[in-house]
Short mmCIF file of N, CA and C in Angstrom, two decimals:
data_model
loop_
_atom_site.label_atom_id
_atom_site.label_comp_id
_atom_site.label_asym_id
_atom_site.label_seq_id
_atom_site.Cartn_x
_atom_site.Cartn_y
_atom_site.Cartn_z
N UNK A 1 165.31 -7.70 70.10
CA UNK A 1 163.79 -7.28 69.60
C UNK A 1 163.17 -6.80 70.93
N UNK A 2 162.57 -5.38 70.66
CA UNK A 2 161.81 -4.77 71.76
C UNK A 2 160.78 -5.33 72.09
N UNK A 3 160.29 -5.41 73.35
CA UNK A 3 158.79 -6.18 73.80
C UNK A 3 157.76 -4.95 73.48
N UNK A 4 156.71 -5.48 73.22
CA UNK A 4 155.50 -4.79 72.76
C UNK A 4 154.99 -4.91 73.85
N UNK A 5 154.70 -3.52 74.65
CA UNK A 5 153.86 -3.43 75.92
C UNK A 5 153.03 -2.18 75.48
N UNK A 6 151.60 -2.64 75.83
CA UNK A 6 150.76 -1.95 76.05
C UNK A 6 150.09 -1.26 77.42
N UNK A 7 149.87 -0.09 77.56
CA UNK A 7 149.41 0.31 78.66
C UNK A 7 147.51 0.30 78.53
N UNK A 8 146.62 -0.09 79.22
CA UNK A 8 145.32 -0.01 79.42
C UNK A 8 144.78 0.77 80.49
N UNK A 9 144.99 2.07 80.35
CA UNK A 9 144.51 3.06 81.52
C UNK A 9 142.97 2.97 81.73
N UNK A 10 142.45 3.37 82.83
CA UNK A 10 141.27 3.54 83.30
C UNK A 10 141.02 3.87 84.92
N UNK A 11 139.92 3.92 85.24
CA UNK A 11 139.59 4.17 86.81
C UNK A 11 139.39 2.74 87.17
N UNK A 12 138.59 1.88 86.44
CA UNK A 12 137.99 0.31 86.71
C UNK A 12 137.67 0.31 87.96
N UNK A 13 136.44 1.16 88.32
CA UNK A 13 135.83 1.30 89.51
C UNK A 13 134.27 1.03 89.47
N UNK A 14 134.12 -0.39 89.07
CA UNK A 14 135.03 -1.62 89.42
C UNK A 14 135.32 -2.00 88.16
N UNK A 15 136.18 -3.15 87.68
CA UNK A 15 136.74 -3.69 86.76
C UNK A 15 135.49 -4.54 86.12
N UNK A 16 135.06 -4.34 84.82
CA UNK A 16 133.79 -5.18 84.38
C UNK A 16 134.29 -6.27 83.34
N UNK A 17 133.42 -6.97 83.13
CA UNK A 17 133.46 -8.05 82.01
C UNK A 17 134.04 -7.47 80.64
N UNK A 18 133.55 -6.40 80.47
CA UNK A 18 133.97 -5.65 79.05
C UNK A 18 135.57 -5.13 79.05
N UNK A 19 135.88 -4.85 80.10
CA UNK A 19 137.48 -4.63 80.51
C UNK A 19 138.11 -5.70 80.42
N UNK A 20 137.61 -6.96 81.05
CA UNK A 20 138.31 -8.17 80.80
C UNK A 20 138.46 -8.79 79.60
N UNK A 21 137.12 -8.60 78.64
CA UNK A 21 137.38 -9.05 77.33
C UNK A 21 138.28 -8.16 76.52
N UNK A 22 138.49 -7.04 76.57
CA UNK A 22 139.29 -6.34 76.03
C UNK A 22 140.75 -6.75 76.14
N UNK A 23 141.07 -6.68 77.36
CA UNK A 23 142.46 -7.40 77.75
C UNK A 23 142.75 -8.83 77.20
N UNK A 24 141.82 -9.63 77.25
CA UNK A 24 142.01 -11.05 76.88
C UNK A 24 141.96 -11.02 75.38
N UNK A 25 141.24 -10.24 74.67
CA UNK A 25 141.51 -10.18 73.17
C UNK A 25 142.90 -9.42 72.70
N UNK A 26 143.27 -8.43 73.33
CA UNK A 26 144.60 -7.69 73.09
C UNK A 26 145.85 -8.69 73.41
N UNK A 27 145.56 -9.70 74.26
CA UNK A 27 146.93 -10.47 74.71
C UNK A 27 147.77 -10.95 73.64
N UNK A 28 147.14 -11.55 72.55
CA UNK A 28 147.92 -11.83 71.39
C UNK A 28 148.62 -10.96 70.64
N UNK A 29 148.33 -9.72 70.97
CA UNK A 29 149.04 -8.72 70.41
C UNK A 29 150.27 -8.09 70.96
N UNK A 30 150.12 -8.36 72.19
CA UNK A 30 151.23 -7.61 73.08
C UNK A 30 152.16 -8.70 73.78
N UNK A 31 153.20 -8.34 74.23
CA UNK A 31 154.24 -9.19 75.07
C UNK A 31 153.83 -8.97 76.43
N UNK A 32 153.33 -7.89 76.87
CA UNK A 32 152.72 -7.51 78.17
C UNK A 32 151.85 -6.32 78.06
N UNK A 33 150.64 -6.38 78.87
CA UNK A 33 149.58 -5.38 79.07
C UNK A 33 149.84 -4.93 80.59
N UNK A 34 149.90 -3.54 80.54
CA UNK A 34 150.01 -3.14 82.21
C UNK A 34 148.71 -2.38 82.30
N UNK A 35 147.84 -2.85 83.12
CA UNK A 35 146.56 -2.20 83.33
C UNK A 35 146.84 -1.16 84.45
N UNK A 36 146.83 0.01 83.92
CA UNK A 36 146.97 1.23 84.81
C UNK A 36 145.74 1.79 85.53
N UNK A 37 145.90 1.86 86.71
CA UNK A 37 144.43 2.27 87.42
C UNK A 37 144.85 3.88 87.85
N UNK A 38 144.08 4.64 87.24
CA UNK A 38 144.39 6.12 87.18
C UNK A 38 143.21 6.84 88.33
N UNK A 39 143.76 8.00 88.61
CA UNK A 39 142.61 8.67 89.39
C UNK A 39 141.88 9.57 88.33
N UNK A 40 140.68 9.50 88.70
CA UNK A 40 139.78 10.45 87.68
C UNK A 40 138.63 11.36 88.75
N UNK A 41 138.99 12.29 89.02
CA UNK A 41 138.40 12.93 89.75
C UNK A 41 137.04 13.76 89.60
N UNK A 42 136.44 13.34 88.24
CA UNK A 42 135.17 13.66 87.65
C UNK A 42 134.35 12.49 88.33
N UNK A 43 134.66 11.40 88.52
CA UNK A 43 133.95 10.16 88.93
C UNK A 43 133.64 9.93 90.40
N UNK A 44 132.54 9.68 90.64
CA UNK A 44 132.45 9.09 92.37
C UNK A 44 133.02 7.80 92.55
N UNK A 45 134.00 7.83 93.46
CA UNK A 45 134.40 6.38 93.43
C UNK A 45 133.65 5.28 94.52
N UNK A 46 133.90 4.22 94.11
CA UNK A 46 133.18 3.00 94.78
C UNK A 46 134.23 2.40 95.55
N UNK A 47 135.48 1.91 95.10
CA UNK A 47 136.46 1.23 95.70
C UNK A 47 137.77 1.81 95.87
N UNK A 48 138.52 1.59 97.14
CA UNK A 48 139.76 2.25 97.18
C UNK A 48 140.70 1.82 96.20
N UNK A 49 141.62 2.57 95.88
CA UNK A 49 142.43 2.05 94.71
C UNK A 49 143.17 0.90 94.94
N UNK A 50 143.53 0.64 96.55
CA UNK A 50 144.24 -0.71 96.60
C UNK A 50 143.25 -1.79 96.52
N UNK A 51 142.11 -1.71 96.76
CA UNK A 51 141.11 -2.69 96.44
C UNK A 51 141.00 -3.13 95.00
N UNK A 52 140.97 -1.82 94.02
CA UNK A 52 140.68 -2.04 92.77
C UNK A 52 142.05 -3.01 92.26
N UNK A 53 143.27 -2.49 92.63
CA UNK A 53 144.47 -3.03 92.36
C UNK A 53 144.46 -4.76 92.64
N UNK A 54 144.04 -4.93 93.92
CA UNK A 54 144.09 -6.53 94.36
C UNK A 54 142.94 -7.09 93.36
N UNK A 55 141.69 -6.48 93.23
CA UNK A 55 140.80 -7.46 92.56
C UNK A 55 141.01 -7.44 91.17
N UNK A 56 141.88 -6.76 90.48
CA UNK A 56 142.15 -6.95 89.19
C UNK A 56 143.21 -7.84 89.03
N UNK A 57 144.09 -7.77 89.86
CA UNK A 57 145.31 -8.80 90.04
C UNK A 57 144.56 -10.36 90.17
N UNK A 58 143.64 -10.45 90.80
CA UNK A 58 142.79 -11.64 91.14
C UNK A 58 142.29 -12.05 89.82
N UNK A 59 141.80 -11.27 89.09
CA UNK A 59 141.09 -11.66 87.89
C UNK A 59 142.14 -12.28 87.04
N UNK A 60 143.47 -11.73 86.87
CA UNK A 60 144.57 -12.11 86.01
C UNK A 60 145.90 -12.89 86.64
N UNK A 61 145.32 -13.37 87.73
CA UNK A 61 146.26 -14.21 88.53
C UNK A 61 147.10 -15.39 87.94
N UNK A 62 146.46 -15.73 86.74
CA UNK A 62 147.08 -16.72 85.98
C UNK A 62 147.69 -16.51 84.68
N UNK A 63 147.70 -15.21 84.23
CA UNK A 63 148.20 -14.76 83.28
C UNK A 63 149.41 -13.64 83.44
N UNK A 64 150.49 -14.30 83.21
CA UNK A 64 151.72 -13.59 83.38
C UNK A 64 152.08 -12.57 82.58
N UNK A 65 151.39 -12.19 81.45
CA UNK A 65 151.58 -11.13 80.53
C UNK A 65 150.87 -9.85 80.95
N UNK A 66 149.85 -10.03 81.95
CA UNK A 66 149.39 -8.80 82.58
C UNK A 66 150.04 -8.56 83.93
N UNK A 67 150.09 -7.06 83.82
CA UNK A 67 150.71 -6.34 85.24
C UNK A 67 149.64 -5.44 85.46
N UNK A 68 149.59 -5.09 86.93
CA UNK A 68 148.42 -4.27 87.43
C UNK A 68 149.35 -3.25 88.29
N UNK A 69 149.11 -1.63 87.96
CA UNK A 69 149.79 -0.78 88.66
C UNK A 69 148.78 0.40 88.84
N UNK A 70 149.08 1.27 89.82
CA UNK A 70 148.19 2.41 90.06
C UNK A 70 149.06 3.68 89.54
N UNK A 71 148.45 4.64 88.73
CA UNK A 71 149.13 5.57 88.49
C UNK A 71 148.55 7.12 88.64
N UNK A 72 149.55 7.85 88.71
CA UNK A 72 149.06 9.38 88.63
C UNK A 72 149.69 10.25 87.84
N UNK A 73 149.21 11.37 87.48
CA UNK A 73 149.70 12.11 86.33
C UNK A 73 149.29 11.78 84.93
N UNK A 74 149.95 12.04 83.87
CA UNK A 74 149.66 11.85 82.64
C UNK A 74 149.88 10.26 82.35
N UNK A 75 148.91 9.72 81.62
CA UNK A 75 149.18 8.29 81.23
C UNK A 75 150.58 8.19 80.24
N UNK A 76 150.55 9.14 79.21
CA UNK A 76 151.88 9.25 78.41
C UNK A 76 153.02 9.07 79.21
N UNK A 77 153.10 9.81 80.32
CA UNK A 77 154.29 9.82 81.02
C UNK A 77 154.51 8.34 81.54
N UNK A 78 153.50 7.92 82.01
CA UNK A 78 153.41 6.51 82.63
C UNK A 78 153.81 5.39 81.67
N UNK A 79 153.51 5.67 80.19
CA UNK A 79 153.75 4.78 79.19
C UNK A 79 155.30 4.88 78.83
N UNK A 80 155.89 6.14 79.07
CA UNK A 80 157.36 6.10 79.02
C UNK A 80 158.03 5.41 80.13
N UNK A 81 157.57 5.57 81.42
CA UNK A 81 158.15 4.79 82.52
C UNK A 81 158.31 3.29 82.26
N UNK A 82 157.35 2.75 81.63
CA UNK A 82 157.20 1.31 81.61
C UNK A 82 157.65 0.99 80.37
N UNK A 83 157.90 1.81 79.41
CA UNK A 83 158.47 1.54 77.92
C UNK A 83 157.44 0.76 77.24
N UNK A 84 156.24 1.28 77.29
CA UNK A 84 155.05 1.07 76.55
C UNK A 84 155.01 1.90 75.25
N UNK A 85 154.71 1.13 74.13
CA UNK A 85 154.54 1.72 72.91
C UNK A 85 153.25 2.12 72.33
N UNK A 86 152.33 1.62 73.12
CA UNK A 86 150.99 1.49 73.01
C UNK A 86 150.19 1.65 74.10
N UNK A 87 148.86 2.55 73.68
CA UNK A 87 147.83 2.65 74.66
C UNK A 87 146.61 2.01 74.24
N UNK A 88 146.13 1.05 75.09
CA UNK A 88 144.92 0.48 74.54
C UNK A 88 143.57 1.10 75.13
N UNK A 89 142.78 1.15 74.25
CA UNK A 89 141.52 1.66 75.01
C UNK A 89 140.33 1.11 73.83
N UNK A 90 139.10 0.99 74.72
CA UNK A 90 138.12 0.33 74.30
C UNK A 90 137.22 1.24 73.92
N UNK A 91 136.30 1.00 72.76
CA UNK A 91 135.17 1.78 72.21
C UNK A 91 133.82 1.21 72.39
N UNK A 92 132.85 1.66 72.84
CA UNK A 92 131.50 0.88 73.04
C UNK A 92 130.62 1.46 72.06
N UNK A 93 130.89 2.72 71.52
CA UNK A 93 129.88 3.40 70.86
C UNK A 93 130.32 4.75 69.86
N UNK A 94 129.76 5.50 69.47
CA UNK A 94 130.14 6.58 68.79
C UNK A 94 130.72 7.97 69.63
N UNK A 95 129.89 7.62 70.73
CA UNK A 95 130.19 8.96 71.69
C UNK A 95 131.70 8.50 72.39
N UNK A 96 132.00 7.23 72.59
CA UNK A 96 133.37 6.83 73.00
C UNK A 96 134.28 7.18 72.14
N UNK A 97 134.13 7.04 70.68
CA UNK A 97 135.10 7.13 69.65
C UNK A 97 135.35 8.87 69.71
N UNK A 98 134.31 9.76 69.54
CA UNK A 98 134.74 11.06 69.65
C UNK A 98 135.58 11.44 70.96
N UNK A 99 135.27 11.00 72.10
CA UNK A 99 136.02 11.29 73.22
C UNK A 99 137.60 10.90 73.05
N UNK A 100 137.49 9.47 72.92
CA UNK A 100 138.80 8.90 72.71
C UNK A 100 139.71 9.36 71.62
N UNK A 101 138.88 9.94 70.41
CA UNK A 101 139.73 10.44 69.56
C UNK A 101 140.52 11.81 69.90
N UNK A 102 139.63 12.65 70.73
CA UNK A 102 140.27 13.67 71.08
C UNK A 102 141.42 13.45 72.01
N UNK A 103 141.29 12.48 73.03
CA UNK A 103 142.29 12.18 74.02
C UNK A 103 143.59 11.74 73.08
N UNK A 104 143.58 10.88 72.23
CA UNK A 104 144.40 10.20 71.34
C UNK A 104 145.28 11.35 70.70
N UNK A 105 144.63 12.20 69.69
CA UNK A 105 145.08 13.22 69.19
C UNK A 105 146.17 14.14 70.24
N UNK A 106 145.63 14.49 71.37
CA UNK A 106 146.31 15.11 72.22
C UNK A 106 147.59 14.41 72.75
N UNK A 107 147.44 13.30 72.90
CA UNK A 107 148.51 12.00 73.49
C UNK A 107 149.33 11.99 72.40
N UNK A 108 149.16 12.32 71.06
CA UNK A 108 150.20 12.21 70.05
C UNK A 108 151.04 13.32 69.79
N UNK A 109 150.63 14.48 70.61
CA UNK A 109 151.38 15.73 70.43
C UNK A 109 152.10 15.71 71.70
N UNK A 110 151.69 15.11 72.91
CA UNK A 110 152.81 14.83 74.25
C UNK A 110 153.50 13.72 73.90
N UNK A 111 153.27 12.79 73.42
CA UNK A 111 154.02 11.66 73.05
C UNK A 111 154.03 10.91 72.07
N UNK A 112 154.45 11.45 70.79
CA UNK A 112 154.45 10.63 69.45
C UNK A 112 154.80 9.40 69.19
N UNK A 113 155.73 8.82 70.40
CA UNK A 113 156.38 7.52 70.25
C UNK A 113 155.20 6.47 70.91
N UNK A 114 154.13 6.83 71.43
CA UNK A 114 152.86 6.23 71.85
C UNK A 114 151.94 6.16 70.96
N UNK A 115 151.35 4.98 70.45
CA UNK A 115 150.24 4.91 69.57
C UNK A 115 149.00 4.45 70.28
N UNK A 116 147.84 5.16 70.09
CA UNK A 116 146.60 4.89 70.72
C UNK A 116 145.94 3.57 69.65
N UNK A 117 145.84 2.38 70.28
CA UNK A 117 145.09 1.33 69.90
C UNK A 117 143.69 1.04 70.22
N UNK A 118 142.52 0.99 69.40
CA UNK A 118 141.40 0.99 69.89
C UNK A 118 140.78 -0.35 69.50
N UNK A 119 140.05 -1.04 70.34
CA UNK A 119 139.40 -2.14 70.06
C UNK A 119 137.83 -1.97 70.32
N UNK A 120 137.10 -2.51 69.64
CA UNK A 120 135.59 -2.43 69.65
C UNK A 120 134.98 -3.42 70.70
N UNK A 121 134.11 -2.86 71.46
CA UNK A 121 133.47 -3.71 72.26
C UNK A 121 132.91 -4.80 71.65
N UNK A 122 133.01 -6.13 72.30
CA UNK A 122 132.43 -7.36 71.55
C UNK A 122 130.92 -7.44 71.75
N UNK A 123 130.20 -7.61 70.91
CA UNK A 123 128.72 -7.83 70.83
C UNK A 123 128.24 -8.37 72.14
N UNK A 124 127.36 -7.76 72.83
CA UNK A 124 126.64 -8.21 74.08
C UNK A 124 127.57 -7.70 75.33
N UNK A 125 128.61 -6.90 75.23
CA UNK A 125 129.54 -6.29 76.24
C UNK A 125 129.30 -4.56 76.15
N UNK A 126 128.98 -4.06 74.72
CA UNK A 126 129.14 -2.81 74.87
C UNK A 126 128.37 -1.97 75.62
N UNK A 127 127.21 -2.45 76.30
CA UNK A 127 126.35 -1.52 77.26
C UNK A 127 126.89 -1.59 78.81
N UNK A 128 127.99 -2.54 79.03
CA UNK A 128 128.52 -2.28 80.33
C UNK A 128 129.45 -1.29 80.61
N UNK A 129 129.31 -0.47 81.55
CA UNK A 129 130.13 0.65 82.04
C UNK A 129 130.28 0.38 83.42
N UNK A 130 131.48 0.85 84.16
CA UNK A 130 131.71 0.76 85.53
C UNK A 130 130.62 1.67 86.09
N UNK A 131 130.08 2.91 85.65
CA UNK A 131 129.14 3.91 86.12
C UNK A 131 127.91 3.14 86.12
N UNK A 132 127.60 2.24 85.11
CA UNK A 132 126.11 1.44 85.37
C UNK A 132 126.31 0.52 86.57
N UNK A 133 127.43 -0.15 86.60
CA UNK A 133 127.68 -0.97 87.85
C UNK A 133 127.58 -0.54 89.10
N UNK A 134 128.15 0.58 89.23
CA UNK A 134 128.12 1.22 90.34
C UNK A 134 126.71 1.58 90.95
N UNK A 135 126.11 2.13 89.85
CA UNK A 135 124.42 2.57 90.18
C UNK A 135 123.63 1.24 90.38
N UNK A 136 123.86 0.17 89.80
CA UNK A 136 123.12 -1.03 90.14
C UNK A 136 123.58 -1.40 91.59
N UNK A 137 124.73 -1.38 91.92
CA UNK A 137 125.25 -1.82 93.37
C UNK A 137 124.47 -0.99 94.13
N UNK A 138 124.43 0.48 94.09
CA UNK A 138 124.18 1.36 94.84
C UNK A 138 122.68 1.08 95.16
N UNK A 139 121.96 0.73 94.22
CA UNK A 139 120.45 0.44 94.41
C UNK A 139 120.06 -1.01 94.76
N UNK A 140 121.18 -1.80 95.26
CA UNK A 140 120.98 -3.24 95.58
C UNK A 140 120.84 -4.29 94.57
N UNK A 141 121.00 -3.81 93.31
CA UNK A 141 121.07 -4.67 92.38
C UNK A 141 122.03 -5.77 92.15
N UNK A 142 121.85 -6.88 91.46
CA UNK A 142 122.75 -8.06 91.22
C UNK A 142 123.81 -7.68 89.99
N UNK A 143 124.97 -7.75 90.24
CA UNK A 143 125.99 -7.24 89.01
C UNK A 143 126.73 -8.31 88.46
N UNK A 144 126.53 -9.62 89.10
CA UNK A 144 127.48 -10.75 88.63
C UNK A 144 127.34 -10.93 87.15
N UNK A 145 126.52 -10.57 86.35
CA UNK A 145 126.58 -10.76 85.10
C UNK A 145 127.46 -9.86 84.23
N UNK A 146 127.58 -8.71 85.14
CA UNK A 146 128.39 -7.57 84.35
C UNK A 146 130.00 -7.41 85.07
N UNK A 147 130.38 -7.97 85.93
CA UNK A 147 131.79 -8.01 86.15
C UNK A 147 132.26 -9.52 86.28
N UNK A 148 133.69 -9.81 86.31
CA UNK A 148 134.19 -11.18 86.16
C UNK A 148 134.00 -11.61 87.88
N UNK A 149 133.75 -12.87 87.86
CA UNK A 149 133.62 -13.58 89.04
C UNK A 149 134.71 -13.03 90.27
N UNK A 150 136.08 -13.16 89.81
CA UNK A 150 137.04 -12.82 90.78
C UNK A 150 136.64 -11.41 91.47
N UNK A 151 135.83 -10.36 90.79
CA UNK A 151 135.76 -9.23 91.31
C UNK A 151 134.71 -9.13 92.38
N UNK A 152 133.75 -10.09 92.22
CA UNK A 152 132.39 -10.08 93.20
C UNK A 152 132.85 -9.90 94.57
N UNK A 153 133.63 -10.75 95.15
CA UNK A 153 133.89 -10.38 96.72
C UNK A 153 134.51 -9.31 97.21
N UNK A 154 135.07 -8.35 96.17
CA UNK A 154 135.62 -7.04 96.46
C UNK A 154 134.46 -6.00 96.47
N UNK A 155 133.41 -6.43 96.11
CA UNK A 155 132.42 -5.55 95.81
C UNK A 155 131.64 -5.31 97.03
N UNK A 156 130.98 -4.21 97.50
CA UNK A 156 130.27 -3.92 98.43
C UNK A 156 129.28 -2.84 98.22
N UNK A 157 128.02 -2.73 98.61
CA UNK A 157 127.29 -1.93 98.67
C UNK A 157 127.73 -0.21 99.14
N UNK A 158 127.78 0.59 98.18
CA UNK A 158 128.05 1.86 98.68
C UNK A 158 127.12 2.56 99.72
N UNK A 159 127.72 3.30 100.60
CA UNK A 159 126.61 3.64 101.96
C UNK A 159 126.09 4.70 101.09
#
């Protein structure tokens, strides 16, 4: 029987409690989840990719079904490389749905064998985004309620 593998792609800069919740909720559905840290040139970076990778590995250090890798290029090509049949994405609101739907439709053209699976943000977590966390950090605010405890040591206030 083929392993059910999902790729959860994102910039994860930084990884939030909403990201963590999505992975934990998806774990029973898959044999393996690969958290794929990709480059998004339209976003201002906070953490170097090596630090993001190390931080996310710290969050899931006790979960053997979760792998963390950095990726470049098309996510569907990475899915093929790791043998993933699914791409996991989270939806916070209708705006996310519109954006993610367009990506999913194009991904189906590029890789019909990779199905996009969407999970709705859990109540109380839909307001969290990496962009907001970066902004709070930049302005000296406390983000401890927004990121997993294991991420906190990796965060620093941007210059």
